[in-house]
Amino acid sequence: TLSNGTRMKTNDGALESTLRVVRRRMLVIVVAAIAVPLAAFLYSSGQTKEYTASATLLFESEEESGLNEAARFTATVEGLAGLPAVTAKAAESLGLSYSEVGDIEVGSGNENANLTTISATNESPERAAEIANAYARATIAFQRKSSQAKVKAKIAVLERKIGELVAARAPGPRIGLLQEQLDQLEVEEALQTGETSLVQEATPPSSPSRPKTKRNVVLGVLLGLVLGLALAALTERLDRRIRSIEDLESLFGLPLIARIPKSKAFQDAGPEEMLQAPEGEAFRTLRTNLRYLNVVNRDLDSLLIASPEPSDGKSTVAEAFTPPRRFQTKAPIEIVAEAGPKKPVDLDAKSG
């Protein structure tokens, strides 16, 4: 029994076989290539448009910065922006609830620069810009407060020491030195910015960030083509029908020696009449090819003409070989034509 995959193997190479399948199943491929991107377009069109706005922060440090410093700064801002305290402060500045401000994204636009962006997404482009700026300012304020807390701790220590010295009536110069250090710390506290500044505020975007209709349609076209080719290959493997001469040759792995047309000229006609009809050229081609096969391979002693269904033309083909004088062979040829499962017919042909 021949497997379904046998019809996919051709002697003329895999490329021609693939092209033949594509031509035969072009409708399946075209339908898939149109249906999938169309579905992607309809799905994208039905989605709510969302806009993304981004604010840019700059990290300034007295120390020499590098790639590791930039990555650390981005990770720090991302961690700060995700704190509930920062979210609550951003929501408070906008007059929104904690849940209304939504989530934000933190990313570095350039790994070689100390720049970080805070992006917010909302159905309103104006609201998206407001949320991004609010998060940026809340992050800067939180970082500034953290830096000032360190200086305040030093100020508290100096104030306590000065108080102790005054109580102990210590010499004035020592108190004066501590007071000078205290004044410097108070100035430093006022100048603390957390080494982060807002260099570019977010502005309302002009086009939505989601859904990405163009991208979805392009991906839909590619996916549709792949799906169409896969369906075409699957359909071809499941379809056992023979549609062309190439399929017949591929199925049996043998060349086709003749193609006999189905013609009314062959009905109730004798061998001579069939050969004289225009369609009789097919029988002459068959005889010629069989003659060459007889010479090249071996003597042709017998010929079986068979088909799976009755009335397929077995008897007509067998009758075209008579009279045998037209078919020159070295020995008589016995032609057996089976007209149907229950009606075998034997025709004997003798060489002239």
mmCIF file of C-alpha atoms in Angstrom:
data_model
loop_
_atom_site.group_PDB
_atom_site.id
_atom_site.type_symbol
_atom_site.label_atom_id
_atom_site.label_comp_id
_atom_site.label_asym_id
_atom_site.label_seq_id
_atom_site.Cartn_x
_atom_site.Cartn_y
_atom_site.Cartn_z
ATOM 1 C CA THR A 1 0.000 0.000 0.000
ATOM 2 C CA LEU A 2 1.383 3.404 -0.929
ATOM 3 C CA SER A 3 1.472 5.992 1.845
ATOM 4 C CA ASN A 4 -0.019 9.470 1.572
ATOM 5 C CA GLY A 5 3.455 10.987 1.669
ATOM 6 C CA THR A 6 4.563 9.119 -1.447
ATOM 7 C CA ARG A 7 2.741 11.564 -3.724
ATOM 8 C CA MET A 8 4.869 14.389 -2.279
ATOM 9 C CA LYS A 9 8.111 12.832 -3.556
ATOM 10 C CA THR A 10 8.982 13.805 -7.093
ATOM 11 C CA ASN A 11 11.838 12.843 -9.356
ATOM 12 C CA ASP A 12 12.348 16.410 -10.482
ATOM 13 C CA GLY A 13 13.259 17.674 -7.040
ATOM 14 C CA ALA A 14 11.674 19.146 -3.954
ATOM 15 C CA LEU A 15 11.514 22.663 -5.389
ATOM 16 C CA GLU A 16 9.278 21.731 -8.304
ATOM 17 C CA SER A 17 7.125 19.626 -6.006
ATOM 18 C CA THR A 18 6.692 22.573 -3.655
ATOM 19 C CA LEU A 19 5.825 24.925 -6.504
ATOM 20 C CA ARG A 20 3.291 22.440 -7.803
ATOM 21 C CA VAL A 21 1.650 22.216 -4.389
ATOM 22 C CA VAL A 22 1.586 26.018 -4.129
ATOM 23 C CA ARG A 23 -0.084 26.343 -7.538
ATOM 24 C CA ARG A 24 -2.604 23.663 -6.730
ATOM 25 C CA ARG A 25 -3.467 25.007 -3.272
ATOM 26 C CA MET A 26 -3.171 28.685 -4.143
ATOM 27 C CA LEU A 27 -6.724 29.366 -2.976
ATOM 28 C CA VAL A 28 -5.957 28.040 0.518
ATOM 29 C CA ILE A 29 -2.815 30.141 0.756
ATOM 30 C CA VAL A 30 -4.522 33.311 -0.495
ATOM 31 C CA VAL A 31 -7.461 32.891 1.890
ATOM 32 C CA ALA A 32 -5.136 32.427 4.865
ATOM 33 C CA ALA A 33 -2.924 35.342 3.773
ATOM 34 C CA ILE A 34 -5.992 37.605 3.655
ATOM 35 C CA ALA A 35 -7.989 36.269 6.600
ATOM 36 C CA VAL A 36 -5.246 36.424 9.248
ATOM 37 C CA PRO A 37 -4.133 40.067 8.660
ATOM 38 C CA LEU A 38 -7.788 41.073 8.291
ATOM 39 C CA ALA A 39 -8.528 39.494 11.672
ATOM 40 C CA ALA A 40 -5.499 41.281 13.134
ATOM 41 C CA PHE A 41 -6.720 44.599 11.715
ATOM 42 C CA LEU A 42 -10.252 44.122 13.054
ATOM 43 C CA TYR A 43 -8.922 43.086 16.455
ATOM 44 C CA SER A 44 -6.588 46.097 16.627
ATOM 45 C CA SER A 45 -9.338 48.457 15.490
ATOM 46 C CA GLY A 46 -11.571 47.239 18.290
ATOM 47 C CA GLN A 47 -8.980 47.892 20.994
ATOM 48 C CA THR A 48 -9.014 51.068 23.095
ATOM 49 C CA LYS A 49 -6.311 53.495 22.033
ATOM 50 C CA GLU A 50 -3.680 54.198 24.662
ATOM 51 C CA TYR A 51 -1.019 56.902 24.683
ATOM 52 C CA THR A 52 2.434 56.792 26.260
ATOM 53 C CA ALA A 53 4.308 59.879 27.445
ATOM 54 C CA SER A 54 7.866 59.920 28.817
ATOM 55 C CA ALA A 55 9.770 62.262 31.129
ATOM 56 C CA THR A 56 13.592 62.231 31.125
ATOM 57 C CA LEU A 57 15.744 62.346 34.274
ATOM 58 C CA LEU A 58 19.440 63.216 34.441
ATOM 59 C CA PHE A 59 21.778 61.757 37.056
ATOM 60 C CA GLU A 60 24.642 64.054 38.036
ATOM 61 C CA SER A 61 27.441 62.730 40.174
ATOM 62 C CA GLU A 62 30.780 64.189 41.186
ATOM 63 C CA GLU A 63 32.304 60.750 40.805
ATOM 64 C CA GLU A 64 33.349 59.447 37.408
ATOM 65 C CA SER A 65 30.438 57.596 35.921
ATOM 66 C CA GLY A 66 30.463 54.689 33.511
ATOM 67 C CA LEU A 67 28.243 51.968 32.170
ATOM 68 C CA ASN A 68 27.819 50.382 35.598
ATOM 69 C CA GLU A 69 26.918 53.760 37.119
ATOM 70 C CA ALA A 70 24.309 54.432 34.451
ATOM 71 C CA ALA A 71 22.779 50.998 34.939
ATOM 72 C CA ARG A 72 22.767 51.494 38.692
ATOM 73 C CA PHE A 73 21.034 54.856 38.325
ATOM 74 C CA THR A 74 18.334 53.350 36.082
ATOM 75 C CA ALA A 75 17.766 50.527 38.536
ATOM 76 C CA THR A 76 17.597 53.028 41.411
ATOM 77 C CA VAL A 77 15.010 55.209 39.675
ATOM 78 C CA GLU A 78 12.989 52.140 38.739
ATOM 79 C CA GLY A 79 13.010 50.985 42.345
ATOM 80 C CA LEU A 80 12.061 54.414 43.689
ATOM 81 C CA ALA A 81 9.273 54.909 41.158
ATOM 82 C CA GLY A 82 7.759 51.600 42.194
ATOM 83 C CA LEU A 83 7.578 52.496 45.899
ATOM 84 C CA PRO A 84 4.057 53.003 47.277
ATOM 85 C CA ALA A 85 5.187 56.289 48.866
ATOM 86 C CA VAL A 86 6.245 57.691 45.485
ATOM 87 C CA THR A 87 3.032 56.489 43.833
ATOM 88 C CA ALA A 88 0.944 58.033 46.596
ATOM 89 C CA LYS A 89 2.780 61.358 46.267
ATOM 90 C CA ALA A 90 2.329 61.372 42.471
ATOM 91 C CA ALA A 91 -1.392 60.600 42.844
ATOM 92 C CA GLU A 92 -1.782 63.324 45.480
ATOM 93 C CA SER A 93 -0.185 65.946 43.234
ATOM 94 C CA LEU A 94 -2.666 65.083 40.477
ATOM 95 C CA GLY A 95 -5.681 64.800 42.716
ATOM 96 C CA LEU A 96 -6.164 61.152 41.763
ATOM 97 C CA SER A 97 -6.559 57.980 43.740
ATOM 98 C CA TYR A 98 -3.742 55.499 44.192
ATOM 99 C CA SER A 99 -5.199 53.108 41.585
ATOM 100 C CA GLU A 100 -5.989 55.788 38.993
ATOM 101 C CA VAL A 101 -2.385 56.737 38.282
ATOM 102 C CA GLY A 102 -1.668 53.259 36.941
ATOM 103 C CA ASP A 103 1.702 51.631 36.367
ATOM 104 C CA ILE A 104 4.779 53.244 34.844
ATOM 105 C CA GLU A 105 7.818 51.995 32.995
ATOM 106 C CA VAL A 106 11.414 53.015 33.629
ATOM 107 C CA GLY A 107 14.066 52.558 30.975
ATOM 108 C CA SER A 108 17.379 53.894 29.779
ATOM 109 C CA GLY A 109 17.319 55.490 26.340
ATOM 110 C CA ASN A 110 21.125 55.393 26.090
ATOM 111 C CA GLU A 111 23.289 52.959 28.022
ATOM 112 C CA ASN A 112 26.285 55.281 27.671
ATOM 113 C CA ALA A 113 24.529 58.271 29.271
ATOM 114 C CA ASN A 114 23.157 58.917 32.740
ATOM 115 C CA LEU A 115 19.656 59.425 31.399
ATOM 116 C CA THR A 116 16.532 57.554 32.400
ATOM 117 C CA THR A 117 12.971 57.865 31.156
ATOM 118 C CA ILE A 118 9.792 57.432 33.160
ATOM 119 C CA SER A 119 6.880 56.500 30.888
ATOM 120 C CA ALA A 120 3.180 56.463 31.712
ATOM 121 C CA THR A 121 0.354 55.065 29.586
ATOM 122 C CA ASN A 122 -3.225 56.300 29.614
ATOM 123 C CA GLU A 123 -6.239 56.546 27.335
ATOM 124 C CA SER A 124 -5.798 60.334 27.396
ATOM 125 C CA PRO A 125 -2.527 61.733 25.977
ATOM 126 C CA GLU A 126 -2.712 64.733 28.316
ATOM 127 C CA ARG A 127 -3.261 62.536 31.364
ATOM 128 C CA ALA A 128 -0.383 60.276 30.336
ATOM 129 C CA ALA A 129 1.986 63.279 30.248
ATOM 130 C CA GLU A 130 0.719 64.518 33.624
ATOM 131 C CA ILE A 131 1.241 61.124 35.262
ATOM 132 C CA ALA A 132 4.768 60.755 33.852
ATOM 133 C CA ASN A 133 5.765 64.216 35.099
ATOM 134 C CA ALA A 134 4.152 63.591 38.495
ATOM 135 C CA TYR A 135 6.092 60.340 38.902
ATOM 136 C CA ALA A 136 9.323 62.055 37.833
ATOM 137 C CA ARG A 137 8.890 64.901 40.362
ATOM 138 C CA ALA A 138 7.846 62.507 43.133
ATOM 139 C CA THR A 139 10.917 60.349 42.454
ATOM 140 C CA ILE A 140 13.228 63.386 42.543
ATOM 141 C CA ALA A 141 11.588 64.647 45.747
ATOM 142 C CA PHE A 142 11.916 61.251 47.410
ATOM 143 C CA GLN A 143 15.580 60.992 46.426
ATOM 144 C CA ARG A 144 16.247 64.574 47.591
ATOM 145 C CA LYS A 145 14.562 63.844 50.913
ATOM 146 C CA SER A 146 16.675 60.739 51.328
ATOM 147 C CA SER A 147 19.892 62.705 50.657
ATOM 148 C CA GLN A 148 18.851 65.495 53.047
ATOM 149 C CA ALA A 149 18.132 62.944 55.749
ATOM 150 C CA LYS A 150 21.801 61.976 55.786
ATOM 151 C CA VAL A 151 22.865 65.617 56.233
ATOM 152 C CA LYS A 152 20.232 66.171 58.916
ATOM 153 C CA ALA A 153 21.634 63.257 60.887
ATOM 154 C CA LYS A 154 25.074 64.944 60.864
ATOM 155 C CA ILE A 155 23.515 68.274 61.869
ATOM 156 C CA ALA A 156 21.766 66.603 64.783
ATOM 157 C CA VAL A 157 25.084 65.155 66.018
ATOM 158 C CA LEU A 158 26.824 68.541 65.858
ATOM 159 C CA GLU A 159 23.962 70.307 67.601
ATOM 160 C CA ARG A 160 24.073 67.774 70.402
ATOM 161 C CA LYS A 161 27.846 68.190 70.828
ATOM 162 C CA ILE A 162 27.584 71.981 70.813
ATOM 163 C CA GLY A 163 24.854 71.774 73.446
ATOM 164 C CA GLU A 164 27.033 69.552 75.615
ATOM 165 C CA LEU A 165 30.006 71.905 75.295
ATOM 166 C CA VAL A 166 27.903 74.948 76.185
ATOM 167 C CA ALA A 167 26.555 73.150 79.215
ATOM 168 C CA ALA A 168 30.092 72.212 80.274
ATOM 169 C CA ARG A 169 31.303 75.753 79.633
ATOM 170 C CA ALA A 170 33.978 74.528 77.211
ATOM 171 C CA PRO A 171 36.404 76.946 75.623
ATOM 172 C CA GLY A 172 34.891 79.212 72.948
ATOM 173 C CA PRO A 173 37.207 78.282 70.065
ATOM 174 C CA ARG A 174 36.080 74.680 70.136
ATOM 175 C CA ILE A 175 32.427 75.625 70.113
ATOM 176 C CA GLY A 176 33.094 78.086 67.324
ATOM 177 C CA LEU A 177 34.717 75.371 65.183
ATOM 178 C CA LEU A 178 31.746 73.066 65.635
ATOM 179 C CA GLN A 179 29.372 75.910 64.883
ATOM 180 C CA GLU A 180 31.214 76.583 61.643
ATOM 181 C CA GLN A 181 30.850 72.940 60.627
ATOM 182 C CA LEU A 182 27.167 73.120 61.530
ATOM 183 C CA ASP A 183 26.659 76.135 59.282
ATOM 184 C CA GLN A 184 28.322 74.321 56.382
ATOM 185 C CA LEU A 185 26.055 71.313 56.849
ATOM 186 C CA GLU A 186 22.971 73.495 56.889
ATOM 187 C CA VAL A 187 24.040 75.044 53.567
ATOM 188 C CA GLU A 188 24.735 71.585 52.171
ATOM 189 C CA GLU A 189 21.279 70.451 53.280
ATOM 190 C CA ALA A 190 19.671 73.317 51.414
ATOM 191 C CA LEU A 191 21.629 72.493 48.257
ATOM 192 C CA GLN A 192 20.790 68.785 48.251
ATOM 193 C CA THR A 193 19.027 67.790 45.013
ATOM 194 C CA GLY A 194 19.517 64.023 45.215
ATOM 195 C CA GLU A 195 21.852 64.197 42.180
ATOM 196 C CA THR A 196 18.772 63.831 39.944
ATOM 197 C CA SER A 197 16.998 66.475 37.902
ATOM 198 C CA LEU A 198 14.132 66.599 35.438
ATOM 199 C CA VAL A 199 15.729 67.629 32.150
ATOM 200 C CA GLN A 200 12.731 67.068 29.859
ATOM 201 C CA GLU A 201 9.114 67.016 30.888
ATOM 202 C CA ALA A 202 6.671 64.667 29.224
ATOM 203 C CA THR A 203 4.423 66.146 26.546
ATOM 204 C CA PRO A 204 1.111 64.744 25.247
ATOM 205 C CA PRO A 205 1.872 62.299 22.386
ATOM 206 C CA SER A 206 0.206 62.833 19.035
ATOM 207 C CA SER A 207 -0.247 59.156 18.144
ATOM 208 C CA PRO A 208 -1.287 56.155 20.254
ATOM 209 C CA SER A 209 1.272 53.645 21.428
ATOM 210 C CA ARG A 210 -1.267 50.824 21.529
ATOM 211 C CA PRO A 211 -2.664 49.077 19.649
ATOM 212 C CA LYS A 212 0.102 48.808 17.048
ATOM 213 C CA THR A 213 -2.152 48.281 14.055
ATOM 214 C CA LYS A 214 0.534 48.393 11.346
ATOM 215 C CA ARG A 215 2.789 45.977 13.195
ATOM 216 C CA ASN A 216 -0.109 43.598 13.857
ATOM 217 C CA VAL A 217 -1.176 43.637 10.206
ATOM 218 C CA VAL A 218 2.384 42.976 8.977
ATOM 219 C CA LEU A 219 2.749 40.114 11.442
ATOM 220 C CA GLY A 220 -0.667 38.903 10.343
ATOM 221 C CA VAL A 221 0.469 38.783 6.709
ATOM 222 C CA LEU A 222 3.564 36.774 7.615
ATOM 223 C CA LEU A 223 1.610 34.464 9.890
ATOM 224 C CA GLY A 224 -1.092 34.090 7.242
ATOM 225 C CA LEU A 225 1.456 33.033 4.636
ATOM 226 C CA VAL A 226 3.030 30.508 6.990
ATOM 227 C CA LEU A 227 -0.384 29.192 8.006
ATOM 228 C CA GLY A 228 -1.497 29.044 4.366
ATOM 229 C CA LEU A 229 1.579 27.054 3.349
ATOM 230 C CA ALA A 230 1.112 24.702 6.298
ATOM 231 C CA LEU A 231 -2.555 24.156 5.439
ATOM 232 C CA ALA A 232 -1.660 23.637 1.783
ATOM 233 C CA ALA A 233 0.922 20.985 2.707
ATOM 234 C CA LEU A 234 -1.510 19.289 5.107
ATOM 235 C CA THR A 235 -4.318 19.305 2.539
ATOM 236 C CA GLU A 236 -1.966 17.904 -0.076
ATOM 237 C CA ARG A 237 -0.923 15.039 2.178
ATOM 238 C CA LEU A 238 -4.511 14.166 3.068
ATOM 239 C CA ASP A 239 -5.772 14.429 -0.516
ATOM 240 C CA ARG A 240 -5.200 11.130 -2.342
ATOM 241 C CA ARG A 241 -6.773 12.218 -5.614
ATOM 242 C CA ILE A 242 -4.672 12.193 -8.781
ATOM 243 C CA ARG A 243 -5.029 15.508 -10.569
ATOM 244 C CA SER A 244 -2.206 15.526 -13.102
ATOM 245 C CA ILE A 245 0.239 13.400 -15.038
ATOM 246 C CA GLU A 246 2.968 14.459 -12.634
ATOM 247 C CA ASP A 247 0.926 13.059 -9.729
ATOM 248 C CA LEU A 248 0.546 9.739 -11.520
ATOM 249 C CA GLU A 249 4.259 9.482 -12.303
ATOM 250 C CA SER A 250 5.159 10.506 -8.769
ATOM 251 C CA LEU A 251 2.732 8.004 -7.242
ATOM 252 C CA PHE A 252 4.117 4.965 -9.059
ATOM 253 C CA GLY A 253 7.631 6.187 -9.747
ATOM 254 C CA LEU A 254 7.278 5.302 -13.436
ATOM 255 C CA PRO A 255 7.143 7.402 -16.609
ATOM 256 C CA LEU A 256 3.898 7.883 -18.512
ATOM 257 C CA ILE A 257 4.128 6.257 -21.953
ATOM 258 C CA ALA A 258 0.791 7.443 -23.407
ATOM 259 C CA ARG A 259 -2.365 9.335 -22.637
ATOM 260 C CA ILE A 260 -5.556 7.971 -24.197
ATOM 261 C CA PRO A 261 -8.366 10.550 -24.438
ATOM 262 C CA LYS A 262 -11.979 9.691 -23.704
ATOM 263 C CA SER A 263 -13.687 10.170 -27.073
ATOM 264 C CA LYS A 264 -16.980 9.204 -28.684
ATOM 265 C CA ALA A 265 -14.988 8.230 -31.773
ATOM 266 C CA PHE A 266 -13.929 5.056 -29.983
ATOM 267 C CA GLN A 267 -17.479 3.854 -29.243
ATOM 268 C CA ASP A 268 -18.499 0.797 -31.284
ATOM 269 C CA ALA A 269 -15.454 1.313 -33.507
ATOM 270 C CA GLY A 270 -13.038 -1.300 -34.713
ATOM 271 C CA PRO A 271 -9.263 -1.097 -34.414
ATOM 272 C CA GLU A 272 -8.820 0.377 -37.887
ATOM 273 C CA GLU A 273 -11.456 3.034 -37.304
ATOM 274 C CA MET A 274 -9.970 3.987 -33.946
ATOM 275 C CA LEU A 275 -6.535 4.405 -35.456
ATOM 276 C CA GLN A 276 -7.857 6.529 -38.305
ATOM 277 C CA ALA A 277 -9.662 8.935 -35.957
ATOM 278 C CA PRO A 278 -7.772 12.108 -34.887
ATOM 279 C CA GLU A 279 -7.679 10.737 -31.376
ATOM 280 C CA GLY A 280 -5.996 7.586 -32.687
ATOM 281 C CA GLU A 281 -2.624 9.311 -32.507
ATOM 282 C CA ALA A 282 -2.636 8.431 -28.816
ATOM 283 C CA PHE A 283 -2.697 4.702 -29.665
ATOM 284 C CA ARG A 284 0.133 5.120 -32.158
ATOM 285 C CA THR A 285 2.143 6.905 -29.452
ATOM 286 C CA LEU A 286 1.407 4.053 -27.049
ATOM 287 C CA ARG A 287 2.519 1.433 -29.561
ATOM 288 C CA THR A 288 5.687 3.337 -30.385
ATOM 289 C CA ASN A 289 6.653 3.740 -26.753
ATOM 290 C CA LEU A 290 5.937 0.087 -26.043
ATOM 291 C CA ARG A 291 8.084 -0.886 -29.024
ATOM 292 C CA TYR A 292 11.017 1.070 -27.586
ATOM 293 C CA LEU A 293 10.447 -0.446 -24.189
ATOM 294 C CA ASN A 294 10.454 -3.862 -25.852
ATOM 295 C CA VAL A 295 13.803 -3.164 -27.519
ATOM 296 C CA VAL A 296 15.571 -1.560 -24.575
ATOM 297 C CA ASN A 297 14.415 -3.689 -21.665
ATOM 298 C CA ARG A 298 13.157 -7.135 -22.643
ATOM 299 C CA ASP A 299 10.814 -8.897 -25.025
ATOM 300 C CA LEU A 300 7.216 -7.929 -24.354
ATOM 301 C CA ASP A 301 5.319 -11.198 -24.082
ATOM 302 C CA SER A 302 2.196 -10.093 -22.294
ATOM 303 C CA LEU A 303 0.388 -6.890 -21.437
ATOM 304 C CA LEU A 304 -2.160 -6.389 -18.679
ATOM 305 C CA ILE A 305 -4.629 -3.557 -19.026
ATOM 306 C CA ALA A 306 -6.482 -2.844 -15.794
ATOM 307 C CA SER A 307 -8.289 -0.068 -13.929
ATOM 308 C CA PRO A 308 -10.150 0.235 -10.616
ATOM 309 C CA GLU A 309 -13.565 0.944 -12.155
ATOM 310 C CA PRO A 310 -15.610 -0.546 -14.990
ATOM 311 C CA SER A 311 -16.092 1.374 -18.251
ATOM 312 C CA ASP A 312 -12.707 3.050 -17.917
ATOM 313 C CA GLY A 313 -11.660 2.021 -21.451
ATOM 314 C CA LYS A 314 -9.687 -1.161 -20.826
ATOM 315 C CA SER A 315 -11.365 -3.079 -23.625
ATOM 316 C CA THR A 316 -11.003 -0.123 -25.969
ATOM 317 C CA VAL A 317 -7.262 0.049 -25.392
ATOM 318 C CA ALA A 318 -6.886 -3.690 -25.764
ATOM 319 C CA GLU A 319 -8.897 -3.653 -28.987
ATOM 320 C CA ALA A 320 -6.635 -0.944 -30.412
ATOM 321 C CA PHE A 321 -3.792 -3.452 -30.393
ATOM 322 C CA THR A 322 -5.558 -5.638 -32.948
ATOM 323 C CA PRO A 323 -4.898 -6.524 -35.649
ATOM 324 C CA PRO A 324 -1.505 -7.521 -34.307
ATOM 325 C CA ARG A 325 0.286 -6.934 -37.605
ATOM 326 C CA ARG A 326 0.547 -3.271 -36.660
ATOM 327 C CA PHE A 327 2.448 -4.142 -33.536
ATOM 328 C CA GLN A 328 5.790 -5.664 -34.550
ATOM 329 C CA THR A 329 7.346 -7.872 -31.898
ATOM 330 C CA LYS A 330 9.422 -10.997 -31.985
ATOM 331 C CA ALA A 331 6.789 -13.146 -30.277
ATOM 332 C CA PRO A 332 3.000 -13.165 -29.952
ATOM 333 C CA ILE A 333 1.656 -10.890 -27.267
ATOM 334 C CA GLU A 334 -1.151 -11.902 -24.983
ATOM 335 C CA ILE A 335 -3.260 -8.931 -23.940
ATOM 336 C CA VAL A 336 -5.533 -9.350 -20.941
ATOM 337 C CA ALA A 337 -8.065 -6.571 -20.316
ATOM 338 C CA GLU A 338 -10.156 -6.783 -17.163
ATOM 339 C CA ALA A 339 -13.423 -4.979 -17.807
ATOM 340 C CA GLY A 340 -14.523 -4.993 -14.193
ATOM 341 C CA PRO A 341 -14.284 -6.850 -10.900
ATOM 342 C CA LYS A 342 -16.707 -9.541 -12.085
ATOM 343 C CA LYS A 343 -16.330 -9.391 -15.863
ATOM 344 C CA PRO A 344 -12.836 -10.322 -17.061
ATOM 345 C CA VAL A 345 -12.291 -10.308 -20.834
ATOM 346 C CA ASP A 346 -9.341 -12.061 -22.551
ATOM 347 C CA LEU A 347 -8.115 -10.857 -25.901
ATOM 348 C CA ASP A 348 -5.401 -12.779 -27.741
ATOM 349 C CA ALA A 349 -3.215 -10.902 -30.223
ATOM 350 C CA LYS A 350 -0.918 -12.722 -32.596
ATOM 351 C CA SER A 351 1.993 -11.099 -34.347
ATOM 352 C CA GLY A 352 1.803 -10.716 -38.116
#
